[in-house]
Amino acid sequence: MKTGISISEKSWRSVITLCAVISALYIPARIVLPIGDRYLFTFLGWVISLIFTLDFFINVFSKNKIDIETVNKPAAKLLWYAVDLLSAIPFGAFGNNIFYMVRLLKLARVVQFMHEWKHHQIKFSDYLSFSFFFFWFVIISHWLALGWLAQTGTNNSVNPFEAYVTAIYWVIQTLTTVGYGDISPVTSAQKIYTMVVMLFGAGFYGYIIGNVASLLSQQDPAKAHYSKNIERLKAFVKYRKLPVDLRNKINDYYTYVWKRRLGFDESSFLSSLPQALKIETALFLKKDILDKIPIFQKAPNNFKQEVALNFHSIVVSPGDLICREGELGKEMYFIIQGELEVVSDDGKKVFAVLREGNFFGEISLFKNSPRNASVRAVTYSELYILEKKNFEQVLSRFPSIAEQLKTVAEERNEVFK
Amino acid sequence: MKTGISISEKSWRSVITLCAVISALYIPARIVLPIGDRYLFTFLGWVISLIFTLDFFINVFSKNKIDIETVNKPAAKLLWYAVDLLSAIPFGAFGNNIFYMVRLLKLARVVQFMHEWKHHQIKFSDYLSFSFFFFWFVIISHWLALGWLAQTGTNNSVNPFEAYVTAIYWVIQTLTTVGYGDISPVTSAQKIYTMVVMLFGAGFYGYIIGNVASLLSQQDPAKAHYSKNIERLKAFVKYRKLPVDLRNKINDYYTYVWKRRLGFDESSFLSSLPQALKIETALFLKKDILDKIPIFQKAPNNFKQEVALNFHSIVVSPGDLICREGELGKEMYFIIQGELEVVSDDGKKVFAVLREGNFFGEISLFKNSPRNASVRAVTYSELYILEKKNFEQVLSRFPSIAEQLKTVAEERNEVFK
Amino acid sequence: MKTGISISEKSWRSVITLCAVISALYIPARIVLPIGDRYLFTFLGWVISLIFTLDFFINVFSKNKIDIETVNKPAAKLLWYAVDLLSAIPFGAFGNNIFYMVRLLKLARVVQFMHEWKHHQIKFSDYLSFSFFFFWFVIISHWLALGWLAQTGTNNSVNPFEAYVTAIYWVIQTLTTVGYGDISPVTSAQKIYTMVVMLFGAGFYGYIIGNVASLLSQQDPAKAHYSKNIERLKAFVKYRKLPVDLRNKINDYYTYVWKRRLGFDESSFLSSLPQALKIETALFLKKDILDKIPIFQKAPNNFKQEVALNFHSIVVSPGDLICREGELGKEMYFIIQGELEVVSDDGKKVFAVLREGNFFGEISLFKNSPRNASVRAVTYSELYILEKKNFEQVLSRFPSIAEQLKTVAEERNEVFK
Amino acid sequence: MKTGISISEKSWRSVITLCAVISALYIPARIVLPIGDRYLFTFLGWVISLIFTLDFFINVFSKNKIDIETVNKPAAKLLWYAVDLLSAIPFGAFGNNIFYMVRLLKLARVVQFMHEWKHHQIKFSDYLSFSFFFFWFVIISHWLALGWLAQTGTNNSVNPFEAYVTAIYWVIQTLTTVGYGDISPVTSAQKIYTMVVMLFGAGFYGYIIGNVASLLSQQDPAKAHYSKNIERLKAFVKYRKLPVDLRNKINDYYTYVWKRRLGFDESSFLSSLPQALKIETALFLKKDILDKIPIFQKAPNNFKQEVALNFHSIVVSPGDLICREGELGKEMYFIIQGELEVVSDDGKKVFAVLREGNFFGEISLFKNSPRNASVRAVTYSELYILEKKNFEQVLSRFPSIAEQLKTVAEERNEVFK
């Protein structure tokens, strides 16, 4: 499933791409620059012809190489074969430079490779887009520089390298719209060529800027959530004149939530997953807590999974009363992080301190009894809540366990009294 | 309904546009460049006068040509008639170039054509916007170049073509902000003219870049959904330290959903359609499956349609338990794609393998009996679900069929036992 | 409530703004350019002093002129008085140009006017932002040009006007990053000054482009809705391979909805309004239809209003069955636009054609009787629906009318049979 | 919790940053410019060595200085120690300029400081991003200018300061793409260097523009809400041809809501807060009103809190009937702002005027009696609503108070009759 492209396939594509790039850079350069028929390039030309021929046969005889979307259109298939075949012909050997440029058709394959790569690696598709953009930018700049040299001619007395550097320097200063003007067109043909390069530069620049702007506007969801909260707070403070003290508290709370990446809660993340993954993730996140609760310890595993799925997390701030003595309890709580205290009804006596891993209110899952103490948050804390109605829904699917659990819970309750 | 513009109407509009463009390019050029009164252009001038006169009469006597929004405003109507009439007068024949430019008023009609075209072809409106932008960019650059020539004068000794190329080259290098400076204003009037061109160029550039940025930020909804999922996963992994293995599984799942374009489900798409289209689409998508189910084969067509509308699709990942032995079933399932297996309660024995086109759980639509086996996904699979409550709603509208179907289903059930 | 700024107040602000602008342009120019003490400007200087003095006293003695947000901060008030007072002093008369520039402080008032204007005219705030931006761009370019002249000196032999045009031309070519280079800095001080202008130009350009991009990404809600629909259709077609015919139908439907601006339905618009406006709008939209229905004609006005509020509109496409013979009806329908036909159960016989202003299914509001015919859409049509449950809710508030209406309806029903 | 960075820590970081910046500016300059070994800089070099040595020891021996994310990776820790140590070595004393540049490694610490600063001050992160961007822009421009001087050589006869100004001026004109061309590369090496600077400038420009565009597209939520409303109104008016009068009323209403920052209601703001903050905020906003209501005056404090939490605000426009004589009331109202009147059933007689702080309909909280008068809004008004069902929910948690309140309310009701 993953990428569908094997390592050997990837290597072969790299070789093809390299050959196509060398051809794209060298063949047009040979027409314009007086670099002659160096032996190295003649040799390379033959090697590339060989490799492209091989690639042609591989493409014809192997089925899985053709893109799925194309495979059913015989015309497209034939066109690709033609491209592969034409680019394999060693026109260079016949000394005809113009025909030799037919080999550049192979760049269509590079486009196809890039397209597939981006499709398989959507996670990095922004970076790949940038890289591919830079790749084509280099190739096209090279061609534009050669075009410029073809227009102006390379003074045979100077070094061809210097002539080329001057040409590419002219291309870059035009594309980036810097335009020093130390090199400028003289004839009408040169002026028309320059106009084309300048208009191409305008589009190129627009693309860079558009991409940067689009990347800058992306935010991770927790930060976006935080920004929205802060914006709302600002507007609210402006109109309702909240006192500075209260404002700071709210600001602190939002910052805490943001730093702990709590902008999205677990439930919404889990709900985007299919069942098996949901259970695996929920169990990973909550199994430490579940194993600590005596009444669940003997329950079967699939029952525990179902229970874990029904947890959802909340954040409480210092001073929050999580439950109140005398009220009817409808949920139990597990402390993930932070510190809470069990207090008397008036909040003055502290009976106990609860920390990470502790839980409370479990009787409420089985009985409609009022809470027998209040619990108050000391620090910012995260809790898991298990609501009675969700718990009962789980129990209803496991009727055999329901009775058993109730007995355990009631026994514990007796002991606690 | 479609476009409201017939082929003949379109052809006529093309002719008018062509004539207006020729006039827009030629008439101002005649003032500045020493191109004289070539016979071709004099002849063309008369032809265009004729065509515009014809167009004037067509517009006056035909009703449907005027845009609906305009038709009720007599003032607007008269203004359009004036434009049509004035642009038809052959001022060129009187040798007065300034008055001849009155003909350029006809470009207002071209603007109107473009406006209507975009309105009728909103699907391609981005491309049309770009094309129209390029069209006006060419015309305005031409005018700006002629303006520059009017300021600097064309040295009579040189070729007027060369003078024009130099002028348009100056315009493009200024609009694209390249600004070589090989041609620069000397007199104060030229400097003021240059400032106008430069400021126009700033706006032009802003428009290009803004458009590119706006296009780049558009995404198809499935990809946007995928990106959001991946962003959320990244943030979640960062804070909760999910193990690599689990992370990869979730990543795989999101990628699968994205590749299959499942980011939006069918139901939301169908719900945006009116009833007749909804039924047609739903039937197209689901009729293969419906025809395979024995209990529905004899049901009338409109009943099947209603049933098809109540399907909704889900995706399950390898290992998901779709239904569990002993639980009460509340829906039946149809496999669109993928492989599932019927397993024993402990998941160790495999009784059967289900594939594309199979279905299971149909008894649950009629009876409140517990599932008699578990079904587990082997690969990523897509299923259609038909929920009991929705099915019963359909049945309630077709009371005569309800009884009959129940009999069939129970018979089948007997057989299966 | 509206703007809080009277016509006379607006005129006075215009005068103040004009005076401030003249001062902002003239006073710095006097320092750099050899324009001497023209009588006109000396006279104007005195008039402006007078007007600013008057404005100072108006601001001190009238209360409502100070911005609400400022009025409670005495320090801010005093600062504004200081600005008003200082800018009124005729330093120009003392021949000291540097001190004379104190008058430019009055531009702070112009900033304040602009700020309030945008606040009161938020609907046009984009256009105002652009205008204000252009206003400041002109003033700042003027200052930058004078700064350049101060650096380079104006060759006394040339016309000061020409020197100024050259300077402003240099500023514009630098700000728009065209940079011909025909005028360039020579001394280090000039180079440093040029760098400041270039960096300012970078920000200025960014602002223009950013604004254009931001404006281009705004769409009216109906079009945004349409684009989303089309995007979704495209993605759906790609994956599910909908037949071309069906695809075109869906495309047509979306286009119809878009052209009629039905992307948002009335209900959501009405729900954003407070009750009185909601009733007024609903009545305006629906009273023609309500008055046509016999059973409502005698009902009191406030009852009709309540009924009108419970209408909601739907769109049906050709072929849609709006109601089916034999089904239980739960709503009545009013035709706003389009054509429908009453057909037999098998859809072959057409009993009647219904058009704009007709209604059907009214019996369903009072009785649980099955529909006695099917109704099918012939063209794209818009209907208002009144659901039984909503209608009964209205009736429950007007118990006296309820009985009476039922009688009328049943009588009509008898007649129809 | 707040920032985790103490004042002394902040001061020390400022010192480190200052030393790193001085080194970053001075050390590369010493290589290129003939500024020799000035005593000041030699002395400063030794001081910086000392400070960096001290910082190295502080980092090694104090635990809390290392970033939390890094602390568990010993490799990263060692790398940081290496950076601290290397940058502390006084290579400058050995006269080797190239090795001396090792000190610039300390800039990595500055990057780290900035990263943490932004993390702690997310509220100002946009401004910080801009500042940091400008900071690096200055440093990199300095380096690029020195690189240019290294390429071209500083003519020994001229002032090194002038040479430097010319170089930085060249960098800025290239980065901002102004490109006068008065200074341009001659040799191939210079041309290649120039290309790098130009491409860097393209990215730099894209970043500025992207940032500006992204900032411009941000709106406070109330304004975004208003814009959406206005857009919807515009589209609605266009299609449905609302009369101008009605249109203006709706426009006024939206403007009122916007000016009062009512685009988001209190409830959604409060619901984003944890309980303790929610109660504190709700009490702050509503306690004035609660204290005025006789039936609540004797209730205990925590009961009042719960009641306050169930208030939600609405806006009514002139002419809205808030409640109608004879209808069953299900909520009570408190006037926050505006004017309402108690009227007869036909709306003609006015019995009383209600203003800020008044309340009505409190009987409905206890009894199912019909309203005994109608209430109509005179101006735009804001009200708090307390719904019966919410109130009863609160009462159910305080059963002892419920009975007592009912008695009070009924007594009052008797009195009012």
PDB file of N, CA and C in Angstrom, chain A residues 157-199:
ATOM      1  N   SER A 157      36.621  35.397 -28.924  1.00  0.00           N
ATOM      2  CA  SER A 157      37.889  35.617 -28.225  1.00  0.00           C
ATOM      3  C   SER A 157      37.777  35.295 -26.735  1.00  0.00           C
ATOM      4  N   VAL A 158      36.598  35.556 -26.122  1.00  0.00           N
ATOM      5  CA  VAL A 158      36.527  35.318 -24.669  1.00  0.00           C
ATOM      6  C   VAL A 158      36.254  33.859 -24.376  1.00  0.00           C
ATOM      7  N   ASN A 159      36.558  33.533 -23.168  1.00  0.00           N
ATOM      8  CA  ASN A 159      36.320  32.225 -22.615  1.00  0.00           C
ATOM      9  C   ASN A 159      34.820  31.906 -22.718  1.00  0.00           C
ATOM     10  N   PRO A 160      34.430  30.738 -23.242  1.00  0.00           N
ATOM     11  CA  PRO A 160      32.996  30.416 -23.271  1.00  0.00           C
ATOM     12  C   PRO A 160      32.380  30.376 -21.874  1.00  0.00           C
ATOM     13  N   PHE A 161      33.150  29.982 -20.859  1.00  0.00           N
ATOM     14  CA  PHE A 161      32.628  29.951 -19.500  1.00  0.00           C
ATOM     15  C   PHE A 161      32.207  31.346 -19.049  1.00  0.00           C
ATOM     16  N   GLU A 162      33.100  32.328 -19.327  1.00  0.00           N
ATOM     17  CA  GLU A 162      32.767  33.712 -18.939  1.00  0.00           C
ATOM     18  C   GLU A 162      31.523  34.208 -19.660  1.00  0.00           C
ATOM     19  N   ALA A 163      31.418  33.867 -20.953  1.00  0.00           N
ATOM     20  CA  ALA A 163      30.248  34.274 -21.728  1.00  0.00           C
ATOM     21  C   ALA A 163      28.991  33.683 -21.106  1.00  0.00           C
ATOM     22  N   TYR A 164      29.090  32.405 -20.695  1.00  0.00           N
ATOM     23  CA  TYR A 164      27.931  31.738 -20.106  1.00  0.00           C
ATOM     24  C   TYR A 164      27.558  32.365 -18.771  1.00  0.00           C
ATOM     25  N   VAL A 165      28.566  32.617 -17.925  1.00  0.00           N
ATOM     26  CA  VAL A 165      28.269  33.227 -16.614  1.00  0.00           C
ATOM     27  C   VAL A 165      27.592  34.573 -16.810  1.00  0.00           C
ATOM     28  N   THR A 166      28.093  35.356 -17.770  1.00  0.00           N
ATOM     29  CA  THR A 166      27.480  36.654 -18.029  1.00  0.00           C
ATOM     30  C   THR A 166      26.025  36.481 -18.463  1.00  0.00           C
ATOM     31  N   ALA A 167      25.768  35.468 -19.301  1.00  0.00           N
ATOM     32  CA  ALA A 167      24.401  35.251 -19.781  1.00  0.00           C
ATOM     33  C   ALA A 167      23.479  34.838 -18.646  1.00  0.00           C
ATOM     34  N   ILE A 168      23.921  33.900 -17.808  1.00  0.00           N
ATOM     35  CA  ILE A 168      23.045  33.430 -16.718  1.00  0.00           C
ATOM     36  C   ILE A 168      22.853  34.556 -15.698  1.00  0.00           C
ATOM     37  N   TYR A 169      23.901  35.349 -15.510  1.00  0.00           N
ATOM     38  CA  TYR A 169      23.790  36.520 -14.618  1.00  0.00           C
ATOM     39  C   TYR A 169      22.739  37.485 -15.160  1.00  0.00           C
ATOM     40  N   TRP A 170      22.708  37.666 -16.483  1.00  0.00           N
ATOM     41  CA  TRP A 170      21.702  38.532 -17.092  1.00  0.00           C
ATOM     42  C   TRP A 170      20.294  37.955 -16.886  1.00  0.00           C
ATOM     43  N   VAL A 171      20.184  36.619 -17.029  1.00  0.00           N
ATOM     44  CA  VAL A 171      18.879  35.975 -16.844  1.00  0.00           C
ATOM     45  C   VAL A 171      18.384  36.178 -15.418  1.00  0.00           C
ATOM     46  N   ILE A 172      19.250  35.932 -14.438  1.00  0.00           N
ATOM     47  CA  ILE A 172      18.825  36.031 -13.039  1.00  0.00           C
ATOM     48  C   ILE A 172      18.459  37.472 -12.695  1.00  0.00           C
ATOM     49  N   GLN A 173      19.249  38.427 -13.155  1.00  0.00           N
ATOM     50  CA  GLN A 173      18.918  39.821 -12.817  1.00  0.00           C
ATOM     51  C   GLN A 173      17.622  40.264 -13.479  1.00  0.00           C
ATOM     52  N   THR A 174      17.259  39.603 -14.599  1.00  0.00           N
ATOM     53  CA  THR A 174      16.000  39.944 -15.243  1.00  0.00           C
ATOM     54  C   THR A 174      14.826  39.231 -14.574  1.00  0.00           C
ATOM     55  N   LEU A 175      15.011  37.946 -14.284  1.00  0.00           N
ATOM     56  CA  LEU A 175      13.916  37.186 -13.653  1.00  0.00           C
ATOM     57  C   LEU A 175      13.580  37.730 -12.274  1.00  0.00           C
ATOM     58  N   THR A 176      14.594  38.098 -11.496  1.00  0.00           N
ATOM     59  CA  THR A 176      14.321  38.621 -10.165  1.00  0.00           C
ATOM     60  C   THR A 176      13.937  40.092 -10.218  1.00  0.00           C
ATOM     61  N   THR A 177      13.794  40.652 -11.414  1.00  0.00           N
ATOM     62  CA  THR A 177      13.415  42.054 -11.656  1.00  0.00           C
ATOM     63  C   THR A 177      14.415  43.043 -11.064  1.00  0.00           C
ATOM     64  N   VAL A 178      15.642  42.599 -10.766  1.00  0.00           N
ATOM     65  CA  VAL A 178      16.638  43.561 -10.274  1.00  0.00           C
ATOM     66  C   VAL A 178      17.005  44.525 -11.402  1.00  0.00           C
ATOM     67  N   GLY A 179      17.353  43.964 -12.548  1.00  0.00           N
ATOM     68  CA  GLY A 179      17.589  44.779 -13.738  1.00  0.00           C
ATOM     69  C   GLY A 179      18.612  45.887 -13.585  1.00  0.00           C
ATOM     70  N   TYR A 180      19.905  45.519 -13.372  1.00  0.00           N
ATOM     71  CA  TYR A 180      20.937  46.563 -13.294  1.00  0.00           C
ATOM     72  C   TYR A 180      21.001  47.357 -14.583  1.00  0.00           C
ATOM     73  N   GLY A 181      20.895  46.629 -15.704  1.00  0.00           N
ATOM     74  CA  GLY A 181      20.993  47.318 -16.989  1.00  0.00           C
ATOM     75  C   GLY A 181      22.417  47.394 -17.514  1.00  0.00           C
ATOM     76  N   ASP A 182      23.396  46.729 -16.837  1.00  0.00           N
ATOM     77  CA  ASP A 182      24.759  46.733 -17.364  1.00  0.00           C
ATOM     78  C   ASP A 182      24.841  45.917 -18.656  1.00  0.00           C
ATOM     79  N   ILE A 183      23.897  44.964 -18.786  1.00  0.00           N
ATOM     80  CA  ILE A 183      23.788  44.203 -20.034  1.00  0.00           C
ATOM     81  C   ILE A 183      22.376  44.431 -20.527  1.00  0.00           C
ATOM     82  N   SER A 184      22.216  44.947 -21.722  1.00  0.00           N
ATOM     83  CA  SER A 184      20.850  45.180 -22.189  1.00  0.00           C
ATOM     84  C   SER A 184      20.768  44.925 -23.692  1.00  0.00           C
ATOM     85  N   PRO A 185      19.552  44.610 -24.167  1.00  0.00           N
ATOM     86  CA  PRO A 185      19.406  44.225 -25.569  1.00  0.00           C
ATOM     87  C   PRO A 185      19.640  45.404 -26.507  1.00  0.00           C
ATOM     88  N   VAL A 186      20.138  45.119 -27.680  1.00  0.00           N
ATOM     89  CA  VAL A 186      20.412  46.177 -28.653  1.00  0.00           C
ATOM     90  C   VAL A 186      19.486  46.050 -29.866  1.00  0.00           C
ATOM     91  N   THR A 187      19.451  44.862 -30.466  1.00  0.00           N
ATOM     92  CA  THR A 187      18.618  44.700 -31.658  1.00  0.00           C
ATOM     93  C   THR A 187      17.166  44.464 -31.275  1.00  0.00           C
ATOM     94  N   SER A 188      16.265  44.612 -32.245  1.00  0.00           N
ATOM     95  CA  SER A 188      14.846  44.375 -32.001  1.00  0.00           C
ATOM     96  C   SER A 188      14.599  42.950 -31.544  1.00  0.00           C
ATOM     97  N   ALA A 189      15.283  41.969 -32.167  1.00  0.00           N
ATOM     98  CA  ALA A 189      15.092  40.566 -31.799  1.00  0.00           C
ATOM     99  C   ALA A 189      15.469  40.365 -30.336  1.00  0.00           C
ATOM    100  N   GLN A 190      16.605  40.944 -29.939  1.00  0.00           N
ATOM    101  CA  GLN A 190      17.035  40.835 -28.545  1.00  0.00           C
ATOM    102  C   GLN A 190      16.025  41.462 -27.603  1.00  0.00           C
ATOM    103  N   LYS A 191      15.451  42.595 -28.022  1.00  0.00           N
ATOM    104  CA  LYS A 191      14.463  43.266 -27.167  1.00  0.00           C
ATOM    105  C   LYS A 191      13.230  42.404 -26.988  1.00  0.00           C
ATOM    106  N   ILE A 192      12.778  41.772 -28.088  1.00  0.00           N
ATOM    107  CA  ILE A 192      11.598  40.906 -27.987  1.00  0.00           C
ATOM    108  C   ILE A 192      11.907  39.725 -27.069  1.00  0.00           C
ATOM    109  N   TYR A 193      13.096  39.132 -27.250  1.00  0.00           N
ATOM    110  CA  TYR A 193      13.499  38.032 -26.377  1.00  0.00           C
ATOM    111  C   TYR A 193      13.510  38.480 -24.916  1.00  0.00           C
ATOM    112  N   THR A 194      14.033  39.656 -24.656  1.00  0.00           N
ATOM    113  CA  THR A 194      14.093  40.190 -23.291  1.00  0.00           C
ATOM    114  C   THR A 194      12.699  40.348 -22.698  1.00  0.00           C
ATOM    115  N   MET A 195      11.750  40.844 -23.529  1.00  0.00           N
ATOM    116  CA  MET A 195      10.374  40.999 -23.039  1.00  0.00           C
ATOM    117  C   MET A 195       9.802  39.678 -22.568  1.00  0.00           C
ATOM    118  N   VAL A 196      10.055  38.613 -23.362  1.00  0.00           N
ATOM    119  CA  VAL A 196       9.550  37.295 -22.973  1.00  0.00           C
ATOM    120  C   VAL A 196      10.138  36.885 -21.630  1.00  0.00           C
ATOM    121  N   VAL A 197      11.455  37.078 -21.479  1.00  0.00           N
ATOM    122  CA  VAL A 197      12.102  36.708 -20.217  1.00  0.00           C
ATOM    123  C   VAL A 197      11.527  37.522 -19.062  1.00  0.00           C
ATOM    124  N   MET A 198      11.278  38.818 -19.292  1.00  0.00           N
ATOM    125  CA  MET A 198      10.752  39.671 -18.218  1.00  0.00           C
ATOM    126  C   MET A 198       9.355  39.231 -17.794  1.00  0.00           C
ATOM    127  N   LEU A 199       8.511  38.895 -18.783  1.00  0.00           N
ATOM    128  CA  LEU A 199       7.153  38.449 -18.441  1.00  0.00           C
ATOM    129  C   LEU A 199       7.190  37.107 -17.729  1.00  0.00           C
TER     130      LEU A 199
END
